[in-house]
Each structure stands twice: as C-alpha cells, then as structure tokens.
PDB file of C-alpha atoms in Angstrom:
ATOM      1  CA  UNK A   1      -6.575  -3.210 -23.183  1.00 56.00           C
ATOM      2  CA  UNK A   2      -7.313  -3.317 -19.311  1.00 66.00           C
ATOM      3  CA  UNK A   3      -6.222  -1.951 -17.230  1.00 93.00           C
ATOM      4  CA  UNK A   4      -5.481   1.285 -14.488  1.00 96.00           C
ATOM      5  CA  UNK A   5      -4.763   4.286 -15.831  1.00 96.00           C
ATOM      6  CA  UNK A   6      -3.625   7.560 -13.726  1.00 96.00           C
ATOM      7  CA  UNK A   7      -3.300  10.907 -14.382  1.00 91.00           C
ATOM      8  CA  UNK A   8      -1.568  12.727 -14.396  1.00 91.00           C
ATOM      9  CA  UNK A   9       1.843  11.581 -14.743  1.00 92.00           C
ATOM     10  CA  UNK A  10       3.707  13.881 -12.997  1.00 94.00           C
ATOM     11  CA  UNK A  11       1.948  16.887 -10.836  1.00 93.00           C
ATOM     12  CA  UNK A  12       3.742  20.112  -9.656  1.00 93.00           C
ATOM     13  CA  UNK A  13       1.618  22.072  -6.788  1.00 90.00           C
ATOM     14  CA  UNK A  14       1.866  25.206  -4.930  1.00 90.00           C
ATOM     15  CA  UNK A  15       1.809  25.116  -1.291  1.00 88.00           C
ATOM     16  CA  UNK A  16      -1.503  25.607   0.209  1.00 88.00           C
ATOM     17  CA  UNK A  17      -3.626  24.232  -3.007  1.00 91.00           C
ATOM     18  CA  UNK A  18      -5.610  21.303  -3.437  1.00 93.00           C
ATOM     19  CA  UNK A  19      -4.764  18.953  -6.144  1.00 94.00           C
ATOM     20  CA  UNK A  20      -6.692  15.935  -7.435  1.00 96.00           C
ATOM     21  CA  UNK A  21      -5.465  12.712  -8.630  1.00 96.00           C
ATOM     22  CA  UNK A  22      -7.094  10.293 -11.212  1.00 97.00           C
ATOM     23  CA  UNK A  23      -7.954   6.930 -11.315  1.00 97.00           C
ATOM     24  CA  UNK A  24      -9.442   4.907 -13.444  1.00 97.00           C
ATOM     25  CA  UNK A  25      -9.669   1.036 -14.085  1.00 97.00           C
ATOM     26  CA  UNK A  26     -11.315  -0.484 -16.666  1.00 96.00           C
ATOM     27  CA  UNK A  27     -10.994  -4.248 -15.256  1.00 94.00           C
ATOM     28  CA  UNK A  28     -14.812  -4.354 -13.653  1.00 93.00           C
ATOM     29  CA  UNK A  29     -12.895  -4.690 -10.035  1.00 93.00           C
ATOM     30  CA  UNK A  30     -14.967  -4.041  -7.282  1.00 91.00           C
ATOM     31  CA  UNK A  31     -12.170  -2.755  -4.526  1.00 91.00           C
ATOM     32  CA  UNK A  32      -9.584   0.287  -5.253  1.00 94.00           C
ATOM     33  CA  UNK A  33      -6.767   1.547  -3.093  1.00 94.00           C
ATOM     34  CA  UNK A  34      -4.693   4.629  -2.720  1.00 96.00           C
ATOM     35  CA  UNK A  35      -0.940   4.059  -1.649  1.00 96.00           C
ATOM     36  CA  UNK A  36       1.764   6.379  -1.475  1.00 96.00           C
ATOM     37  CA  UNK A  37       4.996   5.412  -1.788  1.00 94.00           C
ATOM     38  CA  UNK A  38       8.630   7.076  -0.551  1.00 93.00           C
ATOM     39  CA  UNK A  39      12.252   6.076  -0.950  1.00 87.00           C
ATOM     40  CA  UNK A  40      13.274   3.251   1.401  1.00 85.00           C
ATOM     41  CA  UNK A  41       9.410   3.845   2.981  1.00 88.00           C
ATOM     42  CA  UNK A  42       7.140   1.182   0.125  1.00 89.00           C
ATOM     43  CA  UNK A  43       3.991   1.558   0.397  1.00 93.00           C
ATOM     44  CA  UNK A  44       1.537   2.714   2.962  1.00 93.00           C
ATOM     45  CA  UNK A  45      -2.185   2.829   2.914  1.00 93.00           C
ATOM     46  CA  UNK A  46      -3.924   6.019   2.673  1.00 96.00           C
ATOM     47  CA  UNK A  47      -7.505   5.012   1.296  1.00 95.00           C
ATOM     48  CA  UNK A  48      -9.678   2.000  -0.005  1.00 92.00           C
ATOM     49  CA  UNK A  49     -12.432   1.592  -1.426  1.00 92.00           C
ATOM     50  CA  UNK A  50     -14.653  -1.640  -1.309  1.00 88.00           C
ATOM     51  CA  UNK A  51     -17.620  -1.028  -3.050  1.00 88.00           C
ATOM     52  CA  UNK A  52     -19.236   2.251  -4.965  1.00 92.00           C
ATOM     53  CA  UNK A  53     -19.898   4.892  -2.797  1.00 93.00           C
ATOM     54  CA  UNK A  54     -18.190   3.385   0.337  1.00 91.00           C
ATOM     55  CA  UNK A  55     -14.543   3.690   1.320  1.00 92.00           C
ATOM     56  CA  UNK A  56     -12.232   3.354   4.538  1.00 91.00           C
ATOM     57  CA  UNK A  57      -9.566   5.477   5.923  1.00 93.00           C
ATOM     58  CA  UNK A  58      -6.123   3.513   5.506  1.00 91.00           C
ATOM     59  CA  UNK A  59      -2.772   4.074   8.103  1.00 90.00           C
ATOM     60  CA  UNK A  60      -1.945   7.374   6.382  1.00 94.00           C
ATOM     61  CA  UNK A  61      -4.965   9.177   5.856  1.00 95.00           C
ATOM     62  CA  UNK A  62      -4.721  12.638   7.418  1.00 95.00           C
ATOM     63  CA  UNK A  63      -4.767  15.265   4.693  1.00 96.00           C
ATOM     64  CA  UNK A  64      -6.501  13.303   1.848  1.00 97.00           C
ATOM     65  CA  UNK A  65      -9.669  12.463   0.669  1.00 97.00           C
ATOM     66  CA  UNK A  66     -11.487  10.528  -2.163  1.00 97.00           C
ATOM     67  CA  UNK A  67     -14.568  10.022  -3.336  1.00 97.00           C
ATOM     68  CA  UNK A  68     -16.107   6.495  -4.892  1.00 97.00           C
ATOM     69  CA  UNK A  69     -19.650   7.332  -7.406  1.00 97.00           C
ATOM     70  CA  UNK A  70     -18.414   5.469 -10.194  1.00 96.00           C
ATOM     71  CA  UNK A  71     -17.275   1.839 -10.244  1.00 96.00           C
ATOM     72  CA  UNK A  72     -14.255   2.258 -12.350  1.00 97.00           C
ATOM     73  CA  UNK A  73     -13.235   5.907 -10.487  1.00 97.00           C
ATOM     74  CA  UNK A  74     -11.483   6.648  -7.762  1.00 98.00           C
ATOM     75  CA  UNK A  75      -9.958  10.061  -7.314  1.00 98.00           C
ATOM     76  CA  UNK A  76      -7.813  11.131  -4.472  1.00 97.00           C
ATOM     77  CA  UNK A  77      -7.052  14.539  -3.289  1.00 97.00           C
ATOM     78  CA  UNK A  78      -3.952  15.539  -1.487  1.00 95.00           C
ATOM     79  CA  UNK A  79      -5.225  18.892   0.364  1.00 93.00           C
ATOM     80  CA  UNK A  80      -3.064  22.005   2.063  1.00 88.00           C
ATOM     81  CA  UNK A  81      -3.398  19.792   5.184  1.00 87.00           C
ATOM     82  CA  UNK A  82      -1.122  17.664   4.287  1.00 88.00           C
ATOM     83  CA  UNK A  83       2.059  17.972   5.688  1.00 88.00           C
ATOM     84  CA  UNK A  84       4.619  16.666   3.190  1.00 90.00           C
ATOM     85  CA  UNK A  85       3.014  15.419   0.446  1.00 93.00           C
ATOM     86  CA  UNK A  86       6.003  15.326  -1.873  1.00 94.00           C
ATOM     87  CA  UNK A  87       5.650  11.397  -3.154  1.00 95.00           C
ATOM     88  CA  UNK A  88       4.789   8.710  -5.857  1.00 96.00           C
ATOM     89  CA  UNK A  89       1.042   7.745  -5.508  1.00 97.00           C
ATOM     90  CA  UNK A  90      -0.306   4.521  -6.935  1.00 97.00           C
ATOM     91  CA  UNK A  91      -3.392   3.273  -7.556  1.00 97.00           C
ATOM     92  CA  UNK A  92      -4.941  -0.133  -7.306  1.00 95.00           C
ATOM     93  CA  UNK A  93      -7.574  -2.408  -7.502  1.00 94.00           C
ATOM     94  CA  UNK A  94      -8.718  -5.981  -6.842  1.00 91.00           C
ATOM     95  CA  UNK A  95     -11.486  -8.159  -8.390  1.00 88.00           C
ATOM     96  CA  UNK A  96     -12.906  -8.469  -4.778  1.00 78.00           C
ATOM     97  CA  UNK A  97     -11.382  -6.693  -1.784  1.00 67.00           C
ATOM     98  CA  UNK A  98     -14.111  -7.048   1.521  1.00 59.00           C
ATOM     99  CA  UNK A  99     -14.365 -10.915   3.165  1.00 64.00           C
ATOM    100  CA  UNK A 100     -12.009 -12.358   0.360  1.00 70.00           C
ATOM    101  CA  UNK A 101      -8.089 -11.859  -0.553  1.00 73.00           C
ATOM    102  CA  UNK A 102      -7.138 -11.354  -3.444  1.00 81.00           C
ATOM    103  CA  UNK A 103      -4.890  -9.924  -5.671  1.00 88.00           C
ATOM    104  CA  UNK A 104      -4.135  -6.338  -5.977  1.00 91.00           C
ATOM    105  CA  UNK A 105      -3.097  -4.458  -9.830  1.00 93.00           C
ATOM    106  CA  UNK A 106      -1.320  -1.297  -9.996  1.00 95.00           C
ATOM    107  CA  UNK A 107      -1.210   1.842 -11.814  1.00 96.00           C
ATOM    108  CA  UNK A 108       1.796   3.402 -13.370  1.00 94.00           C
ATOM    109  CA  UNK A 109       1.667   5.943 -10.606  1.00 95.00           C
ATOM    110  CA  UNK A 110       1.562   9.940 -10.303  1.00 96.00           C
ATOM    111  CA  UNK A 111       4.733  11.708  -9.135  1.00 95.00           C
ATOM    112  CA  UNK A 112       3.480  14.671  -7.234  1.00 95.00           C
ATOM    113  CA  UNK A 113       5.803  17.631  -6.394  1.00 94.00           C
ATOM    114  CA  UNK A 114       5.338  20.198  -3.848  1.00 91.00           C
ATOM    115  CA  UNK A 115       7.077  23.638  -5.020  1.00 86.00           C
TER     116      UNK A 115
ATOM    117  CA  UNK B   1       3.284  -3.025  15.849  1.00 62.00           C
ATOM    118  CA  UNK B   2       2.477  -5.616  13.656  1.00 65.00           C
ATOM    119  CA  UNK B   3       4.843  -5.367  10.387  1.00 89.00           C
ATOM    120  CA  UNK B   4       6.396  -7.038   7.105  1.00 94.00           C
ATOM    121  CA  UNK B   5      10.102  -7.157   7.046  1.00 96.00           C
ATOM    122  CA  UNK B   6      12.424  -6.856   4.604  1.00 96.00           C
ATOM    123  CA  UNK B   7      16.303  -6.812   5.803  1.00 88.00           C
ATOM    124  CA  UNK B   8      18.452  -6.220   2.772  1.00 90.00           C
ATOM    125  CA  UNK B   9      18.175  -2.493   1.618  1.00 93.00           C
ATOM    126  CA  UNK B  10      20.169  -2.748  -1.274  1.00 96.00           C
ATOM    127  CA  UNK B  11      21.609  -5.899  -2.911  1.00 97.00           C
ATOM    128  CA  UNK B  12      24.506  -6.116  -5.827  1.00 98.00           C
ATOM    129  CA  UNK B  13      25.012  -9.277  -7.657  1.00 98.00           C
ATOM    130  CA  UNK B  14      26.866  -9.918 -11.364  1.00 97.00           C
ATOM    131  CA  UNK B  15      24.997 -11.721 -13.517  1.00 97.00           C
ATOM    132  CA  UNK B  16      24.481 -15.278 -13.109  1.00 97.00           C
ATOM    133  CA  UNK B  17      25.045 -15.107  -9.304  1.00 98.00           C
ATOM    134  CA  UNK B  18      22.463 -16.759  -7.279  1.00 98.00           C
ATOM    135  CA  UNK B  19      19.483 -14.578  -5.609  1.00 97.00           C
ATOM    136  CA  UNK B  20      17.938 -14.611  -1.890  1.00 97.00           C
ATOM    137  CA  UNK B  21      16.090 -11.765  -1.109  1.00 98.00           C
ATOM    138  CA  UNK B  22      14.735 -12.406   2.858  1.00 97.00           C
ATOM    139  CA  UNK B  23      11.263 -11.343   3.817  1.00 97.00           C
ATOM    140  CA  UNK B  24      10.016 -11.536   7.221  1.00 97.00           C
ATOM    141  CA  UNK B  25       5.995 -11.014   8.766  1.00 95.00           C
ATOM    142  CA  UNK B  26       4.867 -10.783  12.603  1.00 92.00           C
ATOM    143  CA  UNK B  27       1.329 -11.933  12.193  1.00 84.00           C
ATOM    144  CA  UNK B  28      -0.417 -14.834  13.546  1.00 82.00           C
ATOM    145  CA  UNK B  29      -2.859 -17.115  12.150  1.00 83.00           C
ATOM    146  CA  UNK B  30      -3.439 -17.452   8.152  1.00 84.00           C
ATOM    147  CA  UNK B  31      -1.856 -15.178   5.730  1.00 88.00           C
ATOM    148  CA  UNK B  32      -1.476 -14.956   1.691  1.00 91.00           C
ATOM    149  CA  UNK B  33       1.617 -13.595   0.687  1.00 94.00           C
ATOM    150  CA  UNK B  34       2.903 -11.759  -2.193  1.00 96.00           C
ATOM    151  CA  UNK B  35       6.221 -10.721  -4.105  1.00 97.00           C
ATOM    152  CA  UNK B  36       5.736  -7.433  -6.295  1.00 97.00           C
ATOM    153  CA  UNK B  37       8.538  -5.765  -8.564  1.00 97.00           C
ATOM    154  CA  UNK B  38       9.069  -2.377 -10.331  1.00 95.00           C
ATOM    155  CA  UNK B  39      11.782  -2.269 -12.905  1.00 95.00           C
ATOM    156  CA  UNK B  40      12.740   1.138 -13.442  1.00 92.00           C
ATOM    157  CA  UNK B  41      10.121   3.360 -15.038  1.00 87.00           C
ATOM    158  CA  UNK B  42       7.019   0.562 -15.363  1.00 89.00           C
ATOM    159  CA  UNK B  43       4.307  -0.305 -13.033  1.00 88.00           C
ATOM    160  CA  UNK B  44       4.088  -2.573  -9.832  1.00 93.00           C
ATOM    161  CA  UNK B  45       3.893  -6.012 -11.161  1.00 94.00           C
ATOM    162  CA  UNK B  46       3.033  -9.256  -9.058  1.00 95.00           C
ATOM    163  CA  UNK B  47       5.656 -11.309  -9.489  1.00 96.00           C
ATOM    164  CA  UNK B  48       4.217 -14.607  -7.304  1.00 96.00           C
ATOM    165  CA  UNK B  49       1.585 -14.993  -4.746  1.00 95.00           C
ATOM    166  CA  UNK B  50       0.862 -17.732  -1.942  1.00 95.00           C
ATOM    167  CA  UNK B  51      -2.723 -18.264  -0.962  1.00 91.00           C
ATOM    168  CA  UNK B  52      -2.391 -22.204   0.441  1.00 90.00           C
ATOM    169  CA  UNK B  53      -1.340 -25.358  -1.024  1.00 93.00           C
ATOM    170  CA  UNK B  54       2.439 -26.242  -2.110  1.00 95.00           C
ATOM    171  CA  UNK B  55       4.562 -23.797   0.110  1.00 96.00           C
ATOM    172  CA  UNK B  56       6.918 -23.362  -3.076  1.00 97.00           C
ATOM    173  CA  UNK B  57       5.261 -20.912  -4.870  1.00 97.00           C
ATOM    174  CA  UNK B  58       6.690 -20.300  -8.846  1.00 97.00           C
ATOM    175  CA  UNK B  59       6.097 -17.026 -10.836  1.00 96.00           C
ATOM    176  CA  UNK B  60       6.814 -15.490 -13.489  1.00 94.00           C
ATOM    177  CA  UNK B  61      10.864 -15.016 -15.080  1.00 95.00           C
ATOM    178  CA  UNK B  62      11.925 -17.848 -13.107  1.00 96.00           C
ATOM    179  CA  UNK B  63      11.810 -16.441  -9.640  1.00 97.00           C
ATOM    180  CA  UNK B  64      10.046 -18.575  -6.940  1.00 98.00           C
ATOM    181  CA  UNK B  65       9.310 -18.424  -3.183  1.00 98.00           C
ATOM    182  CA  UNK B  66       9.142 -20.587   0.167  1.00 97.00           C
ATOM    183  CA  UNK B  67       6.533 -19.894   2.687  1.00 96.00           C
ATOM    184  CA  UNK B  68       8.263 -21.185   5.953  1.00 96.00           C
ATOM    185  CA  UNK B  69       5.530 -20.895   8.824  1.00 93.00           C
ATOM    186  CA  UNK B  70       6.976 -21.689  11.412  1.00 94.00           C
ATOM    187  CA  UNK B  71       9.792 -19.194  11.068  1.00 95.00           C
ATOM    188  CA  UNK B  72       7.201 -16.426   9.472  1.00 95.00           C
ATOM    189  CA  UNK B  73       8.961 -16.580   5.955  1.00 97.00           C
ATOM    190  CA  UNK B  74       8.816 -15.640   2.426  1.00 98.00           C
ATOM    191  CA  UNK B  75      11.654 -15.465   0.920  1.00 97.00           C
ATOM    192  CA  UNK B  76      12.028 -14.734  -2.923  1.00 98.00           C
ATOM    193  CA  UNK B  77      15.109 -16.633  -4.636  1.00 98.00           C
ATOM    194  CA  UNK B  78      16.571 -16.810  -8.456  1.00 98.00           C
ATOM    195  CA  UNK B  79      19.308 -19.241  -9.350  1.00 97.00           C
ATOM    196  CA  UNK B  80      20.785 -17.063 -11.731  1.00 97.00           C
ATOM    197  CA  UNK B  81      20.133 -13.164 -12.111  1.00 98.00           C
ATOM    198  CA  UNK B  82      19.967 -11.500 -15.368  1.00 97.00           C
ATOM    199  CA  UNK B  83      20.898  -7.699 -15.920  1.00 97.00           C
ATOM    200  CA  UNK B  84      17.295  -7.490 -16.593  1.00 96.00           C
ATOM    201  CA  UNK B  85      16.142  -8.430 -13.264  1.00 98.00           C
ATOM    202  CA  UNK B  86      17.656  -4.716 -11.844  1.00 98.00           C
ATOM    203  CA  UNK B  87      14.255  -3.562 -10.033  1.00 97.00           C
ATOM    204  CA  UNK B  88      13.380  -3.046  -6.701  1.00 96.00           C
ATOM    205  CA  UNK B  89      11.323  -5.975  -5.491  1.00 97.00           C
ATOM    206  CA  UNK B  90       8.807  -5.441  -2.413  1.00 97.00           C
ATOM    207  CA  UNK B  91       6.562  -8.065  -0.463  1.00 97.00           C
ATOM    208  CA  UNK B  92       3.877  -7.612   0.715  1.00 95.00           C
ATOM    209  CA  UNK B  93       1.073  -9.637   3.137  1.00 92.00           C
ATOM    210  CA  UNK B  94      -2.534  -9.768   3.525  1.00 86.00           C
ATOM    211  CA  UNK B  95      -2.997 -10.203   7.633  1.00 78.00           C
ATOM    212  CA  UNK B  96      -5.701 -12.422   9.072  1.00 75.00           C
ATOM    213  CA  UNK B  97      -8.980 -11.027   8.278  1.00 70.00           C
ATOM    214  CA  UNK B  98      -9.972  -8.725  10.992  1.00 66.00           C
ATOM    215  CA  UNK B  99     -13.434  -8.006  10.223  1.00 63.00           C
ATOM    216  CA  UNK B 100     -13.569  -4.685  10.023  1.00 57.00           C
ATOM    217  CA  UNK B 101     -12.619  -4.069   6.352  1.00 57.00           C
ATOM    218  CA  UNK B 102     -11.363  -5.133   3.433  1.00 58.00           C
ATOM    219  CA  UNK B 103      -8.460  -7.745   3.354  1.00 68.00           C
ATOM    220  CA  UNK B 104      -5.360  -5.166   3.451  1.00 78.00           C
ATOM    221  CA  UNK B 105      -2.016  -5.321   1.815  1.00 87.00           C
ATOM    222  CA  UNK B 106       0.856  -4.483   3.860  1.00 90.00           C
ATOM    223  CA  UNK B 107       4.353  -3.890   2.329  1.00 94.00           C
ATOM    224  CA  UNK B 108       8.010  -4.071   3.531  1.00 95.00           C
ATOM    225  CA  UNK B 109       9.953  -1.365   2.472  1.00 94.00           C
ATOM    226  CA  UNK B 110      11.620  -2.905  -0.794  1.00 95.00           C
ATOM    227  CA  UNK B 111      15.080  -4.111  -1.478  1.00 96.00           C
ATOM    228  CA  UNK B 112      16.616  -2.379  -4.765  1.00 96.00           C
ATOM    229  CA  UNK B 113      18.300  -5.216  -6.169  1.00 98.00           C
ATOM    230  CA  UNK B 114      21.148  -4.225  -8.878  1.00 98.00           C
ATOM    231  CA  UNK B 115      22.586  -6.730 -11.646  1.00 98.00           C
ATOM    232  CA  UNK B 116      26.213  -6.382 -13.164  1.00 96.00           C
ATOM    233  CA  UNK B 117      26.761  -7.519 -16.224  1.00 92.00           C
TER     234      UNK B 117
END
C-alpha cells in the first residue's frame, strides 16, 4: 500500500531532551511538510521540504529542525528550545510542491507529550 | 496578516439536517482551495479541492463546495448529515505563488462538526 507512515505514534519526552520524529512516504512525492497541529489552532507550518537535500523554514520554525537525504524521509526534531512543544505533528507530502500546486497527503500523525 | 477563516467553532446538527460550514480567505489574485476532514482517530483526508474550472466543486460522501470570488468564499455544504460525518473539517488555501518557495498550504482553524442521531 502507499502511503505516509509516522512513528512513533505517541511520544512522551523529558524536558530538556531532544526527540526525533519519523517520516516516511512511499508515494515517490517530491515535496514533504511538517505541521503541527493544536486544539482550536489547525495547522501551522513548521518545515518543508521541496526537493532531497533542500528544505525551507515554515511560520513556526523556532526550536525544530529536519533533515532531507533520502527522497522518501523526512525526520523532524523537536529540540529543548522549544518552548511548548506539547502537540499532534503531521506529516505530508505532495507529488510536486515548488512552481506547481498541488495536493497535499497526510500521515496519521505523532502525539508528542512533554512530561 | 494574510489568513483563512473559518467562523463556526463548533457546529451540532441531528441527522438529516442540512450542512453549511463557512470558510473565508484574505488573499488576492489566484488561489486553489481545499476542504480536509479528520474523523476521530484516522488521518487528514482531502475531502474536495478547487484548482479552476466549474466553481462547484463535488467530493467525496456527498459533500460539495462553492468558490465565490468575489466575496473570497469556500464554503463546504451537505444536504443531509449522517452520524458518520462527526469529524472536524478544516480548509485550507494555497496563496498566489510568491516565488520564493514552494506553493504553501494555509489552514483555518477547523470547525468540529457533531451529528445526532
């Protein structure tokens, strides 16, 4: 099946540690995107990623980072800098994302919970 | 600031009941619009998109949209709601192409629409 798969499903993290999230499409799309996504917020832009080894920062991007050296990868991760990082993150990708629109498929999504 | 709109927060309808759900965008010039839902516990799933062409746009599980332009509209309707169709529903727009990136989605902030049987 294709798809976007991320992992992992729910996340529980320390205060002050790292923590990376997965994400992985098998659907040959060039573009991926990182969103997060808070009650009564929907979602907000934190990376994307047009082409292998090239990405952009989005509205929210303070305290992440990601990383693009595979086609079908496209790990974010939520560092001690970030303030409140308590939220659902999904991932997505698009066939083609830089001079044409199109549309946009989304992972089931990582809770990730600050303790 | 430039922004998608959505004004209802939370809607409650019984089954059968008619569905409206308003969406609003500030931006100028061409845009391609989208309706995404998430039932409870599943992924994001496009629900109907508008790129050009026919400003009545049909998806999928009977719901369809209007693009208005001149009043900077997209409004997602049902004629009758199922208990099934409990989800929060959340458009979305691609502004003009700036340029400087990739074509962006912006999103409103969702309207959590619940069914009564």
């Amino acid at each position: 099946d294709g798809g976007i798969t991320q992992s992992p499903k729910y996340l529980f993290r320390k205060e002050g540690q790292n923590v990376t999230l997965s994400c992985e499409q098998n659907l040959n799309h060039d573009a991926m995107y990182w969103y997060r996504q808070d009650p009564g917020q929907g979602l907000r832009l934190i990376y994307y990623s047009q082409i292998v080894n090239d990405f952009q920062k989005g509205d929210i991007a303070e305290g992440y980072s990601v990383s693009r050296e595979k086609k079908e990868s496209f790990p974010l991760t939520v560092t001690s800098a970030q303030k409140n990082p308590t939220a659902f993150y999904l991932c997505a990708s698009s066939r083609q994302g830089a001079k044409f629109p199109d549309t946009q498929y989304f992972g089931p999504g990582t809770r990730l919970t600050v303790l | 600031a430039q922004s998608v709109s959505q004004h209802n927060h939370h809607v409650i309808l019984s089954e059968a009941a008619s569905l409206e759900l308003g969406c609003n965008y500030s931006y100028g010039g061409t845009v391609n619009l989208f309706w995404y839902v998430q039932y409870p516990g599943q992924h994001l799933q496009l629900l109907l998109k508008y790129f050009s062409g026919d400003p009545l746009v049909k998806g999928i599980k009977g719901f369809e949209a209007e693009f208005i332009k001149s009043k900077f509209s997209f409004n997602l309707r049902k004629p009758s709601v199922q208990w099934s169709d409990t989800a929060e529903y959340f458009c979305a727009v691609n502004p003009p192409y700036s340029g400087a990136g990739s074509y962006q989605l912006t999103f409103g902030k969702g309207t959590k629409l619940s069914v009564i049987p």
